[in-house]
mmCIF file of C-alpha atoms and ligand atoms in Angstrom:
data_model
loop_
_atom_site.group_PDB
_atom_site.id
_atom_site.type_symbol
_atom_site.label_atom_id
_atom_site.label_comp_id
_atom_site.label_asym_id
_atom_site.label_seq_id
_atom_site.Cartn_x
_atom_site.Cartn_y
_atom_site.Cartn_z
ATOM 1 C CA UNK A 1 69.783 97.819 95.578
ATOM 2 C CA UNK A 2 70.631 97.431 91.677
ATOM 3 C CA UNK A 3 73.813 99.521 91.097
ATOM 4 C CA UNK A 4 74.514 99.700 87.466
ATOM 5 C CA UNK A 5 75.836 103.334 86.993
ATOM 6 C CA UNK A 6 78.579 104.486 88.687
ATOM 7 C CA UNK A 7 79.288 108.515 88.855
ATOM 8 C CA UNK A 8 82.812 108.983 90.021
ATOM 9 C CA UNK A 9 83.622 113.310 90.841
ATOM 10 C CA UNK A 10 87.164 113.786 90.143
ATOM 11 C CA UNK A 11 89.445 112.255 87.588
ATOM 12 C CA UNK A 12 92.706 112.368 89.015
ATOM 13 C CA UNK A 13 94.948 109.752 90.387
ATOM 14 C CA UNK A 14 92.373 108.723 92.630
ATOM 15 C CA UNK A 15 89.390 109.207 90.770
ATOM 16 C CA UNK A 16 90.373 107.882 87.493
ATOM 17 C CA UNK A 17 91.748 105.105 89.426
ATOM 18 C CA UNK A 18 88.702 104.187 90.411
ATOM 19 C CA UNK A 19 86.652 105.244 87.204
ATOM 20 C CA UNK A 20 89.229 102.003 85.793
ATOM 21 C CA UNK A 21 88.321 98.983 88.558
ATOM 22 C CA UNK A 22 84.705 99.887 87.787
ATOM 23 C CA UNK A 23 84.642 99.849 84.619
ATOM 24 C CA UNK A 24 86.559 96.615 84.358
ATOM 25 C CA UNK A 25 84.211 95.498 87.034
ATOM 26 C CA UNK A 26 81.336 95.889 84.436
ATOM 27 C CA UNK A 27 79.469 98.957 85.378
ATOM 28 C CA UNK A 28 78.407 101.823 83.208
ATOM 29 C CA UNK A 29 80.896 105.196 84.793
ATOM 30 C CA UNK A 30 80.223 108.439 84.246
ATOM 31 C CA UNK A 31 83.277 110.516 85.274
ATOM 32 C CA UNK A 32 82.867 114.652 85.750
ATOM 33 C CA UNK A 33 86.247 117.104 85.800
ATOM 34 C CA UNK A 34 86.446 120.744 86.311
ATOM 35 C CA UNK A 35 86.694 121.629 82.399
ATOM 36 C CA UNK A 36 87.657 119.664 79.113
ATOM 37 C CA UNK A 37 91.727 119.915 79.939
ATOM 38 C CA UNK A 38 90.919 117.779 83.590
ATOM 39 C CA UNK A 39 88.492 115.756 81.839
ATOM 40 C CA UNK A 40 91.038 114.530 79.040
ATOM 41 C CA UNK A 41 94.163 114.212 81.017
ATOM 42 C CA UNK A 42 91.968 112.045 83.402
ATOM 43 C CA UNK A 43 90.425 109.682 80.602
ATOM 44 C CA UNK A 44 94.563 109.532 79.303
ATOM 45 C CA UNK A 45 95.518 108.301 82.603
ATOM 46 C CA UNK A 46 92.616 105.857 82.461
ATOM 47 C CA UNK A 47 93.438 104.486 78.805
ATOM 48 C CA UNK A 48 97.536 104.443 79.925
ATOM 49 C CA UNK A 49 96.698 102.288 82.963
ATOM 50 C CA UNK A 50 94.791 100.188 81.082
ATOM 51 C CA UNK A 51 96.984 100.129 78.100
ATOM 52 C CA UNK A 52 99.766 99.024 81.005
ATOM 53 C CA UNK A 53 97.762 95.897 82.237
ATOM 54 C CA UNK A 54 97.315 94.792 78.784
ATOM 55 C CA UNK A 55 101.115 94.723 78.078
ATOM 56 C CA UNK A 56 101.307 93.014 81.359
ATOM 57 C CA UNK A 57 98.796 90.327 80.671
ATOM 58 C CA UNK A 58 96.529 91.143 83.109
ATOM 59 C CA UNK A 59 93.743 92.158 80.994
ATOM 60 C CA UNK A 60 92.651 91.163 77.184
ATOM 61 C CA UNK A 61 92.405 94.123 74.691
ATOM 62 C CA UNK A 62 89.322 93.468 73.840
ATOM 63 C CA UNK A 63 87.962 94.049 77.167
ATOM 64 C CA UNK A 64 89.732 96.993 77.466
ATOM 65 C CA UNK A 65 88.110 98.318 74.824
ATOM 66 C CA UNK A 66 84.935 97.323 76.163
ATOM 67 C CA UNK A 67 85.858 98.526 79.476
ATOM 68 C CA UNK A 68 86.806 101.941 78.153
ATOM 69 C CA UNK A 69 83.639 101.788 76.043
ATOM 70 C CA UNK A 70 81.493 101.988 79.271
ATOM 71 C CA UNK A 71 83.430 105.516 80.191
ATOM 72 C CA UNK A 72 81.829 109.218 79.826
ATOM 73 C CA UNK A 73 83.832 112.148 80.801
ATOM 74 C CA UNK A 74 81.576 115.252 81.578
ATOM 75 C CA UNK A 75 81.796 118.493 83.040
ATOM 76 C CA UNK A 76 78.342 118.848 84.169
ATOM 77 C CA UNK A 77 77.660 117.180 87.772
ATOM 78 C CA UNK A 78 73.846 117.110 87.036
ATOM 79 C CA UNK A 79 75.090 114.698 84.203
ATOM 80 C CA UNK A 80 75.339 112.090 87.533
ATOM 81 C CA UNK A 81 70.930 112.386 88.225
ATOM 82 C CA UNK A 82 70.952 108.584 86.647
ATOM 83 C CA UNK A 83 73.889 107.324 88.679
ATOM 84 C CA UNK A 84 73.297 104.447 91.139
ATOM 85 C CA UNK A 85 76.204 105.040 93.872
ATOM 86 C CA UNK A 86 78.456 107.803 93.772
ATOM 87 C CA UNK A 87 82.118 108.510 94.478
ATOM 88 C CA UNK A 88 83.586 111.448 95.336
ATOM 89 C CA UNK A 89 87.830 111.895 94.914
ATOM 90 C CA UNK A 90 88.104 115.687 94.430
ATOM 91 C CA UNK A 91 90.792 117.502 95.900
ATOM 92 C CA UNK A 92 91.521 116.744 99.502
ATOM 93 C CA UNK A 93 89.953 120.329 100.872
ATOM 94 C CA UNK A 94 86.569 120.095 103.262
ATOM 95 C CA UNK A 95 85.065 123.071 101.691
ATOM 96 C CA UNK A 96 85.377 121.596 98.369
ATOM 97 C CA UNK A 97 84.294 118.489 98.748
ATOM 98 C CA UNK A 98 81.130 120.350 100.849
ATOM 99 C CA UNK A 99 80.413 121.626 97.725
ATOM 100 C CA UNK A 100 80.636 119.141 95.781
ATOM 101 C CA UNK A 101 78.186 117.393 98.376
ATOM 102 C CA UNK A 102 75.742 119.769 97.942
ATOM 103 C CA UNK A 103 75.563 119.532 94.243
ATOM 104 C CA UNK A 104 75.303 115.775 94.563
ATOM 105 C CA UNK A 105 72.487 116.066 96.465
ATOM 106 C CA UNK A 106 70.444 118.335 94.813
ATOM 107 C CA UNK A 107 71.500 116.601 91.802
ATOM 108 C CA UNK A 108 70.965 112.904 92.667
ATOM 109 C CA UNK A 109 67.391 110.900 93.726
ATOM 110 C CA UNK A 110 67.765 110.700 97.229
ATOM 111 C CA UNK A 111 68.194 107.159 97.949
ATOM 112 C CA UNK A 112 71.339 107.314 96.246
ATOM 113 C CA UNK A 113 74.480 106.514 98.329
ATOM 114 C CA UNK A 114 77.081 109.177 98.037
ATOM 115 C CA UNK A 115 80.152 108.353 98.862
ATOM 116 C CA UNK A 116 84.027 110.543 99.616
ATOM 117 C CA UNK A 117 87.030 108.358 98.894
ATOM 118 C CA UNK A 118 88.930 111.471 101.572
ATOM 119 C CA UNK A 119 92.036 109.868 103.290
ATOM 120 C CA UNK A 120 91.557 112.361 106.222
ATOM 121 C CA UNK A 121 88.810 114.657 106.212
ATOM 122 C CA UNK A 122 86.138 113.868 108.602
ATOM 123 C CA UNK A 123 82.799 112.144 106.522
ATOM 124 C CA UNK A 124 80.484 113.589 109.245
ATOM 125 C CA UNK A 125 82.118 116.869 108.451
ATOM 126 C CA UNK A 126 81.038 116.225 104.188
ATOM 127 C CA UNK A 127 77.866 114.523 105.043
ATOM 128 C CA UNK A 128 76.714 117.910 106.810
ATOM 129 C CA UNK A 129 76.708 119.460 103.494
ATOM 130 C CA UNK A 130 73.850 116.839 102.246
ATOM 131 C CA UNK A 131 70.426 116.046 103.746
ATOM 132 C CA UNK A 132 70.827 112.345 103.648
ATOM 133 C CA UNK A 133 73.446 112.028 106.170
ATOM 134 C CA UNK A 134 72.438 108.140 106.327
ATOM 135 C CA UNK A 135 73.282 107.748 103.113
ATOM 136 C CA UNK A 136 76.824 109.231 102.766
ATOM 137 C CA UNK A 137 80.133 107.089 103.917
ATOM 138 C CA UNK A 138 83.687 107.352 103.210
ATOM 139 C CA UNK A 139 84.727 104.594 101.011
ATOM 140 C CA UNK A 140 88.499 104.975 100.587
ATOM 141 C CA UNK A 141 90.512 102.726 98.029
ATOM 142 C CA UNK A 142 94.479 103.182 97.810
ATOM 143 C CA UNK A 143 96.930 104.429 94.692
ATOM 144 C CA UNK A 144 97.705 102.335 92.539
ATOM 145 C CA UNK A 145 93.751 101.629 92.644
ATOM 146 C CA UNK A 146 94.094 98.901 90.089
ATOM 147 C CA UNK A 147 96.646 96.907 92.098
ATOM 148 C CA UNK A 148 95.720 97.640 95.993
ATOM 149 C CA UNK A 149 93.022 94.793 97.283
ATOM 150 C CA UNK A 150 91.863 97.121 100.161
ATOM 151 C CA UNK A 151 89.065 99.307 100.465
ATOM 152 C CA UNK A 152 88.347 101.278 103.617
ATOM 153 C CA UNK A 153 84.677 101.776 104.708
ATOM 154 C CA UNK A 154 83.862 104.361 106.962
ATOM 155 C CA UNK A 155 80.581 105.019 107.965
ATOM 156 C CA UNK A 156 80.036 108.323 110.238
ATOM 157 C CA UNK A 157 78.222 108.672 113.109
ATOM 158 C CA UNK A 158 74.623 109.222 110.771
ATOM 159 C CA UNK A 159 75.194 106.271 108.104
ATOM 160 C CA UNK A 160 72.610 103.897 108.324
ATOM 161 C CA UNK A 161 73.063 100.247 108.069
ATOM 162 C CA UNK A 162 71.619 99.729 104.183
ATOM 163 C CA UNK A 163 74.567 101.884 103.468
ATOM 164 C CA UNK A 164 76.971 100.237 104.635
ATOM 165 C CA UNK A 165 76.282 97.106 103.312
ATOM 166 C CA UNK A 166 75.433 98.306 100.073
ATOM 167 C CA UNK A 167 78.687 100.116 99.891
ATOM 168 C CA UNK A 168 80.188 96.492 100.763
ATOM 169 C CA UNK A 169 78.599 94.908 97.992
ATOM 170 C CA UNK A 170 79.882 97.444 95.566
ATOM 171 C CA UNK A 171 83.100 97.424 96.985
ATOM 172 C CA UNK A 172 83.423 93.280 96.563
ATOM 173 C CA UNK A 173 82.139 93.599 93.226
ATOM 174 C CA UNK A 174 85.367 95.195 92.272
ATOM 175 C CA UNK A 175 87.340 92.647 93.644
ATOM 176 C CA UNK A 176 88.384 93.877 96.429
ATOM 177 C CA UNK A 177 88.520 93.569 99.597
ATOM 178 C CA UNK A 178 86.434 96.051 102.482
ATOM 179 C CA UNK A 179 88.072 96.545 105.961
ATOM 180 C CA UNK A 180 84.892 99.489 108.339
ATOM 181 C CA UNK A 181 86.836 101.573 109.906
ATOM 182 C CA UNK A 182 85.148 104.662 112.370
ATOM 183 C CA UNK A 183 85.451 108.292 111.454
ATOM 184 C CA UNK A 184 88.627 108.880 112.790
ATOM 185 C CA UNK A 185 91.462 111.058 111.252
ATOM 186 C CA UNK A 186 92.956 108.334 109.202
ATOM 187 C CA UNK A 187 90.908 105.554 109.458
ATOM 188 C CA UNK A 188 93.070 102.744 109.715
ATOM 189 C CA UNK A 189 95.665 102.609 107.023
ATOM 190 C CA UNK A 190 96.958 106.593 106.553
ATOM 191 C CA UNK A 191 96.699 106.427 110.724
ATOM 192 C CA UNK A 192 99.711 104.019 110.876
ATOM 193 C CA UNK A 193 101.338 104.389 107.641
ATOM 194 C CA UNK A 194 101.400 108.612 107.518
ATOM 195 C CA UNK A 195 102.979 108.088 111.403
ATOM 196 C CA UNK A 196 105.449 106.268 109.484
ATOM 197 C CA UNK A 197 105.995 108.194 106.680
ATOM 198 C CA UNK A 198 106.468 111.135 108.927
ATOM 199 C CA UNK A 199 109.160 109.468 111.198
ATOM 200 C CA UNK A 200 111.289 108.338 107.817
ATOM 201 C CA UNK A 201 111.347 111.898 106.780
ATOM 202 C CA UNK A 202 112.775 112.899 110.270
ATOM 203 C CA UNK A 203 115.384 110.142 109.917
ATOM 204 C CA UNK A 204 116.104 111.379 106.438
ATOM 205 C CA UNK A 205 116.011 115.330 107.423
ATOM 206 C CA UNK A 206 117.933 114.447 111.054
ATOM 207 C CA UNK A 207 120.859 112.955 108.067
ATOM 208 C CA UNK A 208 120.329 109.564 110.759
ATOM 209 C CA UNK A 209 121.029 107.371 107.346
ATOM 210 C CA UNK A 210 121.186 108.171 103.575
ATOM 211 C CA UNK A 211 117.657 108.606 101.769
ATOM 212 C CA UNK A 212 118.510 105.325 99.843
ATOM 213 C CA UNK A 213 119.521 103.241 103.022
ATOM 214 C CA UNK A 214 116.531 104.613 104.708
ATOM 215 C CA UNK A 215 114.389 102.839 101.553
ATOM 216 C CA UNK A 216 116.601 99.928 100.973
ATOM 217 C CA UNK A 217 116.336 99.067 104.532
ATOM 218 C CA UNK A 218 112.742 98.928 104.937
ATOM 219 C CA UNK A 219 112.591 97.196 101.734
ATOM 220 C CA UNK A 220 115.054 94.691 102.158
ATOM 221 C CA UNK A 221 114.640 94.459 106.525
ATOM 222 C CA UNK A 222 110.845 94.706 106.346
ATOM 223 C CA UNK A 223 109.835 93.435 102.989
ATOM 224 C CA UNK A 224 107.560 96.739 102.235
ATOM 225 C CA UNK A 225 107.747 96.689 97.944
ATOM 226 C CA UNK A 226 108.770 100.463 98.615
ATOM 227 C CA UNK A 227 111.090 102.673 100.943
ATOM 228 C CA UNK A 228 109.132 105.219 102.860
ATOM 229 C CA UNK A 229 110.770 108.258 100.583
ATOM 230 C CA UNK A 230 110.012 106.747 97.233
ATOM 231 C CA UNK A 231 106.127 105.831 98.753
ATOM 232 C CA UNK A 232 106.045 109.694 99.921
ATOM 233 C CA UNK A 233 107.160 110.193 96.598
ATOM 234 C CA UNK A 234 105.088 108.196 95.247
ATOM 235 C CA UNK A 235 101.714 109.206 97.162
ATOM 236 C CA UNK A 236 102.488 112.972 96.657
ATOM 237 C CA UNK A 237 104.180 115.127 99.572
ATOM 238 C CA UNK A 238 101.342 117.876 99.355
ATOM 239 C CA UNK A 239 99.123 115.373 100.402
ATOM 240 C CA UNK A 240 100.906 113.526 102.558
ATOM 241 C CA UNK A 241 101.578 117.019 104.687
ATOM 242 C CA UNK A 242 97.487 118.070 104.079
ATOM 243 C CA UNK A 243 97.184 115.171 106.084
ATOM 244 C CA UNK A 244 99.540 115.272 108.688
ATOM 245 C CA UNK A 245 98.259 118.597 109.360
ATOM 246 C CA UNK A 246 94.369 117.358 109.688
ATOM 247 C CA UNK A 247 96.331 114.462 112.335
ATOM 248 C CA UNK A 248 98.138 117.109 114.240
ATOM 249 C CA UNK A 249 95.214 119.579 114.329
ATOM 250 C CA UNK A 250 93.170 116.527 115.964
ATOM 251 C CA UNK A 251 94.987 114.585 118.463
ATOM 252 C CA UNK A 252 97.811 117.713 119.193
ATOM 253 C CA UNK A 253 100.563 115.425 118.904
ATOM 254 C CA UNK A 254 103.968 116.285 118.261
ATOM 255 C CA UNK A 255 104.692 112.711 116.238
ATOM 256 C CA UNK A 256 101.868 114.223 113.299
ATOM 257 C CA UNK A 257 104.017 117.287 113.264
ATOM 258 C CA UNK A 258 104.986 118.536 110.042
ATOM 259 C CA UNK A 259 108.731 117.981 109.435
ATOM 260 C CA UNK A 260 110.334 121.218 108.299
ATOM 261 C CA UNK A 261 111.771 119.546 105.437
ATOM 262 C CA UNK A 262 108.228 117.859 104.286
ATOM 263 C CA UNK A 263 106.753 121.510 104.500
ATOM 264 C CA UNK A 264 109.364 123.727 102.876
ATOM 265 C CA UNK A 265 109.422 120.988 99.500
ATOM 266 C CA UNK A 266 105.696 120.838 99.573
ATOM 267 C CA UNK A 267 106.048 125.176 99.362
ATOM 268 C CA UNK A 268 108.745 124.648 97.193
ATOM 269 C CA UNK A 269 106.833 122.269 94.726
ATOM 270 C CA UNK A 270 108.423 119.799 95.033
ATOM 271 C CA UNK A 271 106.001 117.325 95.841
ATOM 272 C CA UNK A 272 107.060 113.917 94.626
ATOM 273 C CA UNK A 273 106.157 111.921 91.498
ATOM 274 C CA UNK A 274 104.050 114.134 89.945
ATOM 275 C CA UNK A 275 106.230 117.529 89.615
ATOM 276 C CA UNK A 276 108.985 115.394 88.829
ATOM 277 C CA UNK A 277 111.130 115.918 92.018
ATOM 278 C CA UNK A 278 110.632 114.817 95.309
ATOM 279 C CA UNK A 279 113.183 113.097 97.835
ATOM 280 C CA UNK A 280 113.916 111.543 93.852
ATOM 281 C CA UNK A 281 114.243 113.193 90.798
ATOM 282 C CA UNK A 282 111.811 111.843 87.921
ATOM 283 C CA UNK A 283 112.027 111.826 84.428
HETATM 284 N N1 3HC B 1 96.133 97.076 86.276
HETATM 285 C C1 3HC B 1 96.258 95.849 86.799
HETATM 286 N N2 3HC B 1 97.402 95.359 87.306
HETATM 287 C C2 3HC B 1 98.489 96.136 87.265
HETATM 288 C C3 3HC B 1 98.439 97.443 86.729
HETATM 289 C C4 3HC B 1 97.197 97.911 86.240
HETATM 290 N N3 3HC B 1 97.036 99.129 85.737
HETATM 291 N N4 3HC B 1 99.662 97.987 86.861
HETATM 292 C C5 3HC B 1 100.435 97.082 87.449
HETATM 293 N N5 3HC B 1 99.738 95.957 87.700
HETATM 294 C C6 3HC B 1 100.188 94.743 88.363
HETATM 295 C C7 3HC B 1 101.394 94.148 87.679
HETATM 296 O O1 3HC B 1 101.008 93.258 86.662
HETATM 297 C C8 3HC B 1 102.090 93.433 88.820
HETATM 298 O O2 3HC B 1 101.417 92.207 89.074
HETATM 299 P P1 3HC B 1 102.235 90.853 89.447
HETATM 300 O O3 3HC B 1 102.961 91.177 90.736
HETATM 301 O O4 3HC B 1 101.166 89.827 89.601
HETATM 302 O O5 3HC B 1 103.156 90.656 88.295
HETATM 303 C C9 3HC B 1 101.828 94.325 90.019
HETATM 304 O O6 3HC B 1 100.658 95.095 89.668
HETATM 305 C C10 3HC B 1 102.977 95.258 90.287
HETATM 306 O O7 3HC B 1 103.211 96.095 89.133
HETATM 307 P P2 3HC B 1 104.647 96.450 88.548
HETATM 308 O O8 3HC B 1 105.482 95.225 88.360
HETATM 309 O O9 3HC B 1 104.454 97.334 87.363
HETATM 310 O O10 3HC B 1 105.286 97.385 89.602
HETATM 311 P P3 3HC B 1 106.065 97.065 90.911
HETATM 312 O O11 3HC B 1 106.278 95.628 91.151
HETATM 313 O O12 3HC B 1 107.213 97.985 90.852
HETATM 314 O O13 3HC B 1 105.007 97.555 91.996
HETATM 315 C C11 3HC B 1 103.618 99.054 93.174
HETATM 316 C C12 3HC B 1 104.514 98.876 91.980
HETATM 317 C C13 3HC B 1 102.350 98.207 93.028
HETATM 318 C C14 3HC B 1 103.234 100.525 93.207
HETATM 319 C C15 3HC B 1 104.387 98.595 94.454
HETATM 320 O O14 3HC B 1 105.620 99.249 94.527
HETATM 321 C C16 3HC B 1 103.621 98.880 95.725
HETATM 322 O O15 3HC B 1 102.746 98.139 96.117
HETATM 323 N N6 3HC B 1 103.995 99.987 96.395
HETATM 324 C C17 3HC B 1 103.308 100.426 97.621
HETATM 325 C C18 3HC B 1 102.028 101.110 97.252
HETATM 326 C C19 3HC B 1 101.297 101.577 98.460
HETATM 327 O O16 3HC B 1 101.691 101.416 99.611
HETATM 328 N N7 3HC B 1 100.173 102.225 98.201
HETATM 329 C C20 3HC B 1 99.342 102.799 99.237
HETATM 330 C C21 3HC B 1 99.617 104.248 99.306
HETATM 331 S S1 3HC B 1 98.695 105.019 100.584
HETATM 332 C C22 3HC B 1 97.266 105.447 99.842
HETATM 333 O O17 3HC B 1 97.021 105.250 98.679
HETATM 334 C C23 3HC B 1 96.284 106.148 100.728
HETATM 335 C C24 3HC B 1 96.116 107.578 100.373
HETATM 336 O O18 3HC B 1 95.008 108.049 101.094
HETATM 337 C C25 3HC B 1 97.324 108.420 100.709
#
């Protein structure tokens, strides 16, 4: 299948992400936001991360301009009925994304691959919401999207073959590289790394070891580029509890449990990075 339009639902971290490496990649994006706000924060965090790689030498202004130049921001979803693969990266909610489903479908031809870039939520669960079940598969890239090599494909139990590879394709295209995983809470990545995640907090909350000896040593005794805090941080603690919760509400075990402390900051707002405070303060 030619792919030369890519519509991309969602404009956030994620999403706009995402809306970058294809650009880059060469393909004409179409990205859609809840309302004009969304829609120009989104493109901002597009043009900053771009703005970044030049200043780092990683990409030539010119074809950032070029790359931008293939980016339009809408808030109409039937604005995506000429897109050749689609990617979903709303907010991390099942009935949302269901929606959003729905639309898509109605919206796009229907041998047009739709795909969820969820960290947790089943894709069986999102395909229900379409009548091409064969076509829809999770396809899950990882913050920063510009940086991380790995994508995750997940087909569910209904994806057919075609999809799969085509999604592949796409996926190299970028410059990446595509690990299938099965429709599991997780997949593989979030699976082992939220476990993780979760335990550090506990070590943190249980006052085992200071928050910065907790990061320095996995940084320094494990070579990870970041301490479990500043990556919860860094990932966002709302959605590093939404998907703790989707783990523990699976499998019933205790080790996908919810620290206290994780849930009271999420209620608290304090959820990392992007508020400004997490297990850090930020400027
Ligand atoms: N475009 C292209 N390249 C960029 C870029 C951009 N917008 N921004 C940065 N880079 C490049 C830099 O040039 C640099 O490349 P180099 O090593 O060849 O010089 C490299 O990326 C690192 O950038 P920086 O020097 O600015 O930053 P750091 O060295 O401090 O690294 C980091 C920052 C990449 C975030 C690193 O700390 C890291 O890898 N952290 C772990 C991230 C991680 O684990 N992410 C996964 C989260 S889980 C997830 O996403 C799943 C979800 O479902 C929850």
């Amino acid at each position: 299948m030619d792919i030369k339009k890519i519509g991309i639902v969602g404009c956030g971290q994620m999403g706009s992400g995402i809306a970058e490496v294809c650009a880059k990649a060469g393909y004409e994006v179409t990205v859609v936001e809840l309302d004009d706000p969304a829609l120009a924060r989104g493109l901002g965090r597009v043009q900053k991360s771009m703005a970044k790689a030049v200043e780092k030498g990683k990409l030539a202004p010119a074809d950032m301009e070029a790359a931008l130049a293939r980016i339009t921001g809408t808030v109409r979803i039937e604005d995506l009925a000429d897109s050749d693969f689609v990617v979903e990266a709303v907010y991390e909610d099942l009935p949302t994304k269901q929606k959003v489903f729905a639309d898509l479908d109605r919206t796009c031809p229907p041998e047009v691959i739709l795909t969820t870039n969820t960290s947790s939520i089943s894709i069986a669960a999102i395909a229900s919401a379409t009548k091409r079940g064969d076509k829809v598969l999770g396809v899950h890239f990882f913050n920063p999207v510009p940086v991380m090599k790995l994508v995750e494909l997940v087909p569910s139990l209904m994806t057919g073959e075609s999809a799969i590879a085509t999604a592949r394709g796409f996926v190299e295209s970028l410059g990446k590289t595509a690990v299938l995983a099965k429709d599991s809470p997780g997949f593989i990545v979030n699976r082992l790394l939220v476990a993780y995640l979760l335990d550090a907090i506990r070590v943190y909350e249980q006052g085992l070891a200071s928050r910065d000896d907790i990061d320095a040593a996995m940084q320094l005794g494990a070579n990870h580029p970041m301490g479990p805090l500043a990556l919860s941080d860094f990932i966002g603690l709302d959605v590093i509890k939404s998907v703790a919760d989707v783990f523990f509400q699976e499998y019933g075990e205790a080790r996908f449990k919810s620290p206290p402390l994780l849930t009271r900051m999420v209620t608290a707002g304090q959820l990392g990075r992007k508020t400004g405070k997490g297990f850090y303060d930020y400027k």
